[in-house]
Coordinates of C-alpha atoms in Angstrom, one line a residue:
M135 CA 179.1 -96.6 70.7
A136 CA 177.0 -96.5 67.7
E137 CA 178.6 -95.1 65.3
L138 CA 175.8 -93.1 61.9
H139 CA 176.1 -96.7 59.3
D140 CA 175.1 -98.2 62.9
L141 CA 171.6 -96.5 61.6
T142 CA 169.3 -97.7 59.8
A143 CA 168.8 -94.9 56.1
L144 CA 165.2 -94.1 58.4
E145 CA 167.1 -93.0 61.5
Q146 CA 169.5 -90.7 59.9
G147 CA 166.9 -88.8 58.1
A148 CA 165.0 -88.7 60.7
A149 CA 168.7 -87.2 62.8
V150 CA 168.6 -84.8 60.1
A151 CA 165.3 -83.6 59.0
G152 CA 165.5 -83.5 63.0
G153 CA 169.4 -81.0 63.4
E154 CA 170.6 -83.3 65.6
L155 CA 172.8 -85.0 62.8
S156 CA 174.1 -82.4 59.4
S157 CA 173.6 -84.5 56.6
V158 CA 177.6 -83.0 55.3
A159 CA 178.3 -85.2 58.9
L160 CA 176.8 -87.8 57.5
T161 CA 178.4 -88.2 53.8
D162 CA 181.6 -87.6 54.7
H163 CA 181.3 -90.2 57.3
Y164 CA 180.2 -92.8 54.3
L165 CA 183.6 -90.8 52.1
D166 CA 185.6 -92.0 54.5
R167 CA 184.6 -95.8 55.0
I168 CA 184.3 -95.7 51.2
D169 CA 187.9 -94.3 50.9
R170 CA 189.4 -96.7 53.7
E171 CA 187.4 -99.5 52.9
D172 CA 187.1 -99.9 49.2
G173 CA 190.2 -101.0 48.2
S174 CA 189.5 -103.9 48.7
L175 CA 185.5 -104.0 48.2
G176 CA 185.8 -103.2 45.2
A177 CA 182.2 -102.0 45.1
Y178 CA 182.8 -98.4 44.0
L179 CA 182.8 -98.0 40.6
T180 CA 183.3 -94.3 40.5
V181 CA 182.4 -92.1 44.3
T182 CA 181.7 -88.0 43.0
A183 CA 182.6 -87.2 46.6
D184 CA 182.4 -83.5 45.1
L185 CA 178.5 -84.2 43.8
A186 CA 177.8 -85.5 47.1
R187 CA 179.5 -82.7 48.9
E188 CA 177.4 -80.4 47.7
Q189 CA 174.0 -81.7 47.7
A190 CA 174.7 -82.5 51.6
A191 CA 174.8 -79.4 51.2
E192 CA 172.0 -78.2 50.2
A193 CA 169.7 -80.2 52.3
D194 CA 171.1 -79.0 55.5
R195 CA 169.8 -75.4 53.8
D196 CA 166.3 -78.2 52.3
T197 CA 165.4 -79.2 56.6
A198 CA 166.4 -76.6 58.1
A199 CA 164.1 -74.1 56.1
A200 CA 161.8 -77.6 56.1
R201 CA 161.7 -76.8 60.5
R202 CA 161.4 -72.9 60.6
D203 CA 158.5 -73.5 57.5
G204 CA 156.7 -76.5 59.2
T205 CA 156.8 -78.2 56.1
R206 CA 158.1 -81.7 56.4
L207 CA 160.2 -83.9 53.3
S208 CA 161.4 -86.4 51.4
P209 CA 161.5 -89.2 54.6
L210 CA 165.6 -90.0 52.8
H211 CA 165.9 -86.6 52.2
G212 CA 170.6 -86.0 53.9
V213 CA 170.8 -89.5 53.8
P214 CA 173.7 -90.9 50.9
L215 CA 173.1 -93.8 48.2
A216 CA 174.6 -95.8 46.3
V217 CA 173.2 -96.1 42.5
K218 CA 174.5 -99.4 40.3
D219 CA 176.8 -97.9 37.5
L220 CA 174.4 -98.7 34.9
V221 CA 172.4 -96.1 34.7
Q222 CA 173.3 -92.1 33.8
V223 CA 174.2 -89.2 35.9
A224 CA 174.7 -86.6 34.1
D225 CA 178.5 -85.4 33.8
V226 CA 179.6 -88.4 35.7
R227 CA 181.4 -91.4 34.4
Y228 CA 179.3 -94.4 32.7
T229 CA 180.7 -97.2 32.4
A230 CA 177.9 -100.2 32.0
G231 CA 180.2 -102.4 33.8
S232 CA 182.6 -102.2 30.3
R233 CA 186.1 -101.5 29.5
A234 CA 185.2 -100.6 26.2
F235 CA 182.5 -97.2 28.0
T236 CA 185.7 -96.7 30.6
D237 CA 185.9 -93.2 29.8
R238 CA 182.3 -92.2 29.1
V239 CA 180.5 -89.6 31.3
G240 CA 176.6 -89.7 31.8
D241 CA 175.2 -86.9 28.9
L242 CA 171.8 -86.3 31.2
D243 CA 170.0 -87.7 34.0
D244 CA 167.5 -90.9 33.6
H245 CA 164.2 -90.7 34.9
V246 CA 165.1 -92.8 38.5
V247 CA 167.9 -89.3 38.5
T248 CA 165.8 -87.5 38.5
R249 CA 163.8 -88.5 41.2
L250 CA 166.6 -89.1 44.0
R251 CA 166.9 -86.2 43.7
A252 CA 163.8 -84.4 43.6
A253 CA 163.7 -87.0 47.2
G254 CA 166.7 -85.1 48.5
T255 CA 169.0 -88.3 48.6
V256 CA 172.7 -87.4 48.7
L257 CA 174.8 -90.1 45.4
L258 CA 178.1 -91.6 47.6
G259 CA 179.0 -92.6 43.9
K260 CA 178.6 -95.0 41.0
T261 CA 178.7 -99.3 42.5
N262 CA 180.2 -102.1 40.3
L263 CA 179.0 -104.2 38.1
P264 CA 178.9 -106.8 35.6
E265 CA 179.5 -106.2 31.4
F266 CA 175.9 -104.3 30.3
A267 CA 174.7 -106.4 33.7
L268 CA 175.0 -109.6 31.8
P269 CA 175.6 -112.0 34.1
C270 CA 175.0 -113.2 38.1
Y271 CA 178.2 -111.8 39.6
T272 CA 180.1 -108.3 40.0
E273 CA 183.2 -109.2 37.3
N274 CA 184.6 -107.4 34.3
R275 CA 187.9 -105.8 33.1
L276 CA 187.2 -102.3 34.8
G277 CA 189.2 -103.5 37.4
P278 CA 189.6 -106.7 40.0
P279 CA 185.9 -107.8 40.6
T280 CA 184.0 -106.9 43.8
R281 CA 184.2 -109.0 47.0
N282 CA 181.6 -110.5 49.3
P283 CA 182.4 -108.8 52.9
W284 CA 180.5 -112.2 54.6
D285 CA 183.7 -114.0 52.6
P286 CA 186.3 -111.9 50.4
E287 CA 187.2 -115.5 48.6
R288 CA 183.5 -115.4 47.9
S289 CA 181.1 -113.1 44.3
P290 CA 178.4 -111.2 46.0
G291 CA 176.2 -112.2 43.1
G292 CA 175.1 -110.0 41.1
S293 CA 174.9 -108.2 38.3
S294 CA 173.9 -105.3 41.0
G295 CA 177.4 -106.5 43.6
G296 CA 178.8 -102.9 44.2
S297 CA 175.3 -101.9 44.9
A298 CA 175.0 -104.5 47.8
A299 CA 178.3 -104.9 49.3
A300 CA 178.4 -101.2 49.5
V301 CA 175.8 -101.5 51.7
A302 CA 176.3 -104.9 53.9
A303 CA 179.6 -103.6 54.4
G304 CA 178.5 -100.9 56.3
L305 CA 179.4 -98.3 52.8
A306 CA 176.1 -96.9 51.7
P307 CA 173.2 -97.0 54.2
L308 CA 171.4 -97.9 51.1
A309 CA 171.4 -98.3 47.8
H310 CA 170.0 -98.5 44.1
G311 CA 170.2 -101.7 41.7
T312 CA 168.7 -102.4 38.4
D313 CA 166.5 -106.4 38.3
A314 CA 166.2 -107.9 34.3
G315 CA 166.7 -111.2 35.6
G316 CA 167.3 -111.8 39.8
S317 CA 170.3 -108.5 40.1
V318 CA 168.3 -107.2 43.1
R319 CA 167.8 -110.1 44.9
I320 CA 170.8 -111.7 43.9
P321 CA 172.8 -110.1 45.3
A322 CA 170.8 -109.5 48.5
S323 CA 170.7 -112.9 49.5
A324 CA 174.6 -113.9 49.2
C325 CA 174.8 -110.4 51.7
G326 CA 172.6 -110.8 54.2
L327 CA 170.1 -108.1 52.7
V328 CA 166.8 -106.7 51.6
G329 CA 166.5 -106.4 48.1
I330 CA 162.9 -105.3 46.6
K331 CA 161.4 -106.0 42.9
P332 CA 158.6 -103.9 42.1
S333 CA 156.9 -104.9 39.4
R334 CA 156.8 -104.0 36.0
G335 CA 156.3 -99.9 35.0
R336 CA 156.8 -98.6 39.1
V337 CA 159.6 -97.5 38.6
S338 CA 160.3 -95.2 35.3
N339 CA 163.6 -97.0 33.2
G340 CA 164.5 -93.9 30.6
P341 CA 165.2 -91.8 29.0
S342 CA 168.2 -93.8 28.2
R343 CA 167.2 -97.0 27.5
P344 CA 163.7 -97.5 28.0
D345 CA 162.8 -101.6 28.6
I346 CA 160.8 -102.6 25.6
T347 CA 160.4 -105.9 27.2
G348 CA 159.4 -105.2 30.7
L349 CA 162.1 -107.3 32.0
S350 CA 164.3 -104.2 33.4
T351 CA 163.0 -102.3 36.9
H352 CA 164.6 -101.1 39.2
G353 CA 165.2 -102.2 42.9
A354 CA 166.3 -101.6 46.5
L355 CA 168.8 -102.6 48.6
A356 CA 169.4 -102.3 52.3
R357 CA 170.3 -103.4 56.0
T358 CA 165.8 -102.9 56.3
V359 CA 162.0 -103.8 55.0
A360 CA 161.2 -100.6 55.0
D361 CA 164.8 -98.5 54.4
A362 CA 164.6 -100.7 51.0
A363 CA 160.8 -99.7 51.0
A364 CA 161.2 -96.0 51.3
L365 CA 164.5 -96.3 48.5
I366 CA 160.8 -97.5 46.2
D367 CA 159.2 -94.9 46.9
A368 CA 161.0 -91.9 45.8
M369 CA 162.5 -93.4 42.5
A370 CA 159.1 -94.4 42.4
G371 CA 156.1 -92.5 39.3
R372 CA 155.5 -92.5 36.4
M373 CA 157.7 -90.0 34.0
P374 CA 157.3 -88.6 30.1
G375 CA 158.0 -92.1 27.9
D376 CA 156.9 -94.4 30.0
V377 CA 156.3 -97.6 28.2
Y378 CA 154.3 -99.4 31.4
T379 CA 153.2 -98.0 34.5
A380 CA 152.1 -99.8 36.7
P381 CA 149.1 -98.3 39.3
G382 CA 148.6 -97.7 42.8
Y383 CA 149.1 -99.8 45.4
P384 CA 146.1 -101.1 46.5
G385 CA 144.2 -99.6 50.1
G386 CA 147.4 -96.1 48.6
G387 CA 148.9 -94.8 50.2
T388 CA 152.9 -95.2 49.7
L389 CA 155.4 -98.1 50.4
L390 CA 157.1 -97.6 54.1
D391 CA 153.0 -96.9 54.8
H392 CA 153.1 -100.6 55.2
A393 CA 155.2 -101.8 55.8
G394 CA 154.7 -101.0 59.2
R395 CA 151.8 -102.7 58.6
E396 CA 150.4 -106.6 59.8
P397 CA 149.7 -108.2 56.8
G398 CA 147.0 -110.4 57.7
R399 CA 147.3 -114.3 57.9
L400 CA 147.6 -114.8 53.9
R401 CA 147.8 -117.9 52.2
I402 CA 150.3 -118.2 50.8
A403 CA 151.6 -121.5 47.9
G404 CA 155.5 -122.8 49.1
L405 CA 157.7 -124.0 45.8
R406 CA 160.7 -125.4 46.7
A407 CA 161.7 -127.3 43.8
P408 CA 163.1 -125.7 40.4
M409 CA 161.2 -124.4 37.7
V410 CA 164.5 -124.8 36.0
P411 CA 165.1 -128.7 34.7
D412 CA 168.3 -129.6 36.3
A413 CA 168.8 -127.1 38.9
E414 CA 169.3 -128.8 42.2
L415 CA 167.8 -127.0 45.7
H416 CA 171.7 -127.5 48.1
P417 CA 170.7 -128.6 51.9
D418 CA 171.5 -124.6 53.0
C419 CA 169.1 -122.6 50.5
A420 CA 166.6 -125.7 51.7
A421 CA 167.3 -125.3 55.5
A422 CA 166.8 -121.6 55.4
Y423 CA 163.0 -122.0 52.8
G424 CA 161.9 -124.6 55.6
A425 CA 163.0 -122.3 58.9
A426 CA 160.8 -119.2 56.9
A427 CA 158.0 -121.8 55.6
G428 CA 157.9 -122.7 59.2
T429 CA 158.3 -118.8 60.4
L430 CA 155.8 -118.2 58.4
A431 CA 153.2 -121.0 59.9
A432 CA 154.0 -120.1 63.4
L433 CA 152.4 -116.3 62.9
G434 CA 149.6 -117.6 61.7
H435 CA 149.9 -117.6 57.8
T436 CA 148.3 -120.4 56.2
V437 CA 151.5 -122.3 53.9
E438 CA 151.4 -125.0 51.6
E439 CA 153.7 -126.7 49.2
V440 CA 152.6 -126.7 46.0
E441 CA 154.7 -128.5 43.0
M442 CA 155.4 -126.8 39.0
P443 CA 156.9 -128.0 36.5
A444 CA 160.2 -126.7 35.5
D445 CA 160.5 -126.0 31.7
G446 CA 163.2 -125.8 29.4
G447 CA 161.5 -124.2 26.9
I448 CA 161.1 -120.6 29.5
V449 CA 164.7 -120.7 29.5
E450 CA 165.0 -121.1 26.3
A451 CA 162.6 -117.8 26.0
F452 CA 165.2 -115.5 28.3
T453 CA 168.6 -116.6 26.4
H454 CA 166.5 -115.2 22.8
V455 CA 165.1 -112.2 23.9
W456 CA 168.7 -111.1 27.1
S457 CA 170.6 -112.2 24.4
V458 CA 168.9 -109.0 22.5
E459 CA 169.9 -107.3 24.4
A460 CA 173.4 -108.1 25.1
A461 CA 173.5 -106.6 21.1
S462 CA 170.9 -103.7 21.6
Y463 CA 174.4 -102.1 22.8
E464 CA 176.5 -100.0 19.0
L465 CA 179.8 -100.8 19.3
E466 CA 182.6 -100.1 17.2
P467 CA 184.2 -102.9 16.0
Y468 CA 187.7 -102.2 17.8
E469 CA 185.3 -102.1 20.8
E470 CA 184.1 -105.6 19.9
G471 CA 187.4 -106.6 21.2
E472 CA 187.4 -105.5 24.9
L473 CA 184.0 -108.0 25.3
M474 CA 183.9 -109.8 28.0
P475 CA 183.8 -113.4 25.9
F476 CA 180.2 -114.0 27.9
T477 CA 179.4 -111.0 27.0
A478 CA 181.1 -111.7 22.7
Y479 CA 178.9 -115.4 22.8
L480 CA 175.6 -113.7 24.0
R481 CA 175.9 -110.8 21.2
D482 CA 176.4 -114.2 18.7
I483 CA 173.2 -116.0 19.8
A484 CA 171.1 -112.1 18.9
D485 CA 172.4 -112.7 15.4
T486 CA 170.8 -116.5 14.6
V487 CA 167.9 -115.5 16.7
T488 CA 164.8 -114.8 14.5
A489 CA 161.8 -112.5 14.4
R490 CA 159.4 -115.0 15.5
Q491 CA 161.7 -117.0 17.7
Y492 CA 161.8 -112.9 19.3
H493 CA 158.2 -112.6 19.4
Q494 CA 157.5 -115.8 20.5
A495 CA 159.9 -115.5 23.6
L496 CA 157.5 -112.5 24.6
R497 CA 154.8 -114.8 24.3
T498 CA 156.2 -116.9 26.2
F499 CA 157.0 -114.0 29.5
R500 CA 153.3 -113.8 29.1
G501 CA 152.0 -116.8 29.0
V502 CA 153.9 -117.4 32.4
G503 CA 152.2 -113.8 33.9
Q504 CA 149.1 -115.9 32.8
M505 CA 149.6 -119.6 35.1
L506 CA 151.1 -118.4 37.5
T507 CA 147.6 -115.4 38.0
D508 CA 145.5 -118.7 36.7
L509 CA 146.9 -121.6 39.0
L510 CA 148.6 -120.3 41.8
F511 CA 146.7 -116.4 43.2
S512 CA 144.4 -117.2 42.2
A513 CA 144.4 -119.3 45.4
Y514 CA 146.9 -118.3 47.4
D515 CA 148.8 -114.7 48.2
V516 CA 151.9 -114.7 48.2
I517 CA 154.1 -117.3 46.4
L518 CA 157.6 -118.9 48.9
T519 CA 161.3 -119.8 47.7
P520 CA 164.4 -120.3 48.4
T521 CA 166.4 -116.4 46.1
L522 CA 168.9 -118.8 44.6
A523 CA 169.8 -122.6 44.8
E524 CA 172.7 -121.9 45.8
P525 CA 175.4 -120.2 48.8
P526 CA 177.1 -117.5 48.0
V527 CA 179.7 -119.2 45.0
L528 CA 183.4 -118.8 45.2
T529 CA 185.1 -115.5 42.5
G530 CA 185.9 -116.7 39.2
E531 CA 183.1 -120.0 39.7
L532 CA 180.8 -118.3 37.2
C533 CA 183.2 -116.4 35.3
E534 CA 185.7 -119.0 33.7
D535 CA 185.8 -116.8 30.2
K536 CA 187.0 -120.1 28.7
D537 CA 183.3 -122.0 28.6
P538 CA 180.3 -118.8 27.7
A539 CA 178.3 -121.7 26.9
A540 CA 179.2 -123.8 30.0
D541 CA 178.5 -120.0 32.2
F542 CA 175.1 -120.2 31.0
A543 CA 173.9 -123.2 32.1
R544 CA 176.0 -122.7 36.0
M545 CA 175.1 -119.3 36.2
T546 CA 170.9 -120.5 35.5
A547 CA 171.4 -124.0 38.0
F548 CA 172.6 -121.3 40.2
M549 CA 169.3 -119.1 40.3
P550 CA 166.7 -120.6 39.3
Y551 CA 164.3 -119.1 41.1
T552 CA 164.0 -114.9 40.7
T553 CA 164.0 -114.7 36.3
V554 CA 160.0 -116.0 37.1
Y555 CA 158.8 -112.2 38.1
N556 CA 161.3 -110.3 35.5
L557 CA 159.4 -112.4 32.4
T558 CA 156.2 -111.7 34.1
G559 CA 157.0 -108.0 35.6
L560 CA 155.5 -109.3 39.6
P561 CA 156.4 -107.8 42.3
A562 CA 159.1 -110.3 44.8
V563 CA 161.5 -109.4 47.5
S564 CA 164.2 -111.5 48.8
V565 CA 164.9 -111.6 52.5
P566 CA 167.7 -112.8 54.5
L567 CA 166.7 -115.1 57.6
S568 CA 168.6 -117.0 57.8
W569 CA 173.2 -118.0 58.2
N570 CA 174.9 -121.0 57.4
P571 CA 177.2 -123.0 58.9
D572 CA 179.8 -121.1 57.1
G573 CA 178.9 -118.0 58.5
L574 CA 176.9 -116.6 55.0
P575 CA 174.1 -115.5 53.7
T576 CA 170.8 -117.4 52.8
G577 CA 167.8 -115.9 51.6
V578 CA 164.3 -116.7 50.9
M579 CA 161.9 -114.9 48.2
L580 CA 158.0 -113.8 48.5
G581 CA 156.2 -113.0 45.0
G582 CA 153.3 -111.4 44.6
R583 CA 150.5 -110.2 42.6
Y584 CA 150.9 -107.5 40.0
A585 CA 150.9 -104.3 41.5
D586 CA 150.4 -105.6 44.7
E587 CA 154.1 -104.9 46.5
P588 CA 152.7 -104.0 50.2
S589 CA 151.5 -107.4 50.6
L590 CA 155.0 -108.3 49.9
V591 CA 156.6 -105.7 52.3
S592 CA 154.2 -105.9 55.5
L593 CA 155.0 -109.9 55.4
A594 CA 158.2 -110.0 54.6
A595 CA 158.8 -107.1 57.4
Q596 CA 156.8 -109.2 60.0
L597 CA 160.1 -112.3 58.7
H598 CA 162.1 -110.1 59.2
A599 CA 161.6 -108.8 62.7
S600 CA 160.7 -112.8 64.0
A601 CA 163.7 -113.4 62.8
S602 CA 166.2 -111.0 63.0
L603 CA 166.5 -109.3 67.1
T604 CA 170.2 -109.3 67.2
P605 CA 171.8 -107.2 63.7
R606 CA 174.3 -109.5 62.2
H607 CA 177.2 -107.8 60.6
P608 CA 180.6 -109.1 58.1
A609 CA 183.8 -108.8 59.5
M610 CA 185.2 -104.8 58.0
W611 CA 182.0 -103.5 59.3

């Protein structure tokens, strides 16, 4: 017999809306699974059981009233989810993954949380992340590392690794993440999930840490494209004080609407080679990319291989801006000693970045976006790449702490495809398409024009459906 966590998030929402399932029972199911399983997984930093039950009871009252009145609620109303501990939830522990902030408590709801409350979702808890979400693993000094549900010896990626692990293990039906260099798409690939990074300005980054660089955005992790699209719909929208705001979707409608539509015949540029110097593509990831290209061609799309030159200047520009982001966290002198070596390393780099270098880095970002528009999106609708250059790595492999500079170079080689969409603000989706001979998931990535998430979501749903005849789950499912 299927269990509640076998249902998709949208199936759960429909069951709650129809009265076949209560949000309270659904929430208790996930809280029980978290209590049993998360001790060995480490997906959550804080479990908000009392708040979750309160919100679930309120959701049940709302759905009962909606049935009486004939009104329609959000498709995720009453559905539990997890939120990455990089955003504030009022009166809930808020660590940003740092031991320096172990006992800090959120004093407000960030706008994305306000949106999720308005959609009637239920907060199960705050998920694990590396310190300040800076690297692409999920290890910190707050406790044990987050494990990959497919292989506990391996990393789930990061920085939204706790969110991805929770969804892949059935400890949440879907989860919020943030993505400033690939931090939703990396763990999506490593954990066999769909990960959507929307266009810059689609989801508000305010009010507590508005991102003036435009690198970071909130994104969605889920088992299906439709679930992830529904979560983006719940989070999206302009909020007071936003620095960036994205326009409406071409053709209107919601992203969930487009997840159920055929994409039409698209022109797809295949970029197999990384744009980062000295990065090498692992055969397993190359195979996943090749399978995706072949499937897309069989579905009637035009797929053409395109070569773009590797550019070390992009890495340098990202390093300058990312180091300043690391330094933007205000710490007391005694808190500096609590930082991870990689965080301290980036903050030291920030001390050497001049105003002119910072400005030039931001100009480089804009130049990359213009280049993609002029050279690729003038002739193609979508870009296809691997999501990562390697399958999931062993825990600790990217976080040795002895040589942070070497760790940074190693991370750059691991994730050479994802960051370009943060520099440019363009949308991207990681799709779980393949598992390697070791049983580890390997994703592929679709990137699109600014504000054209619908094309990506429609195509991702078509691609995912063609390759997902039988759902796959890790052993702990």
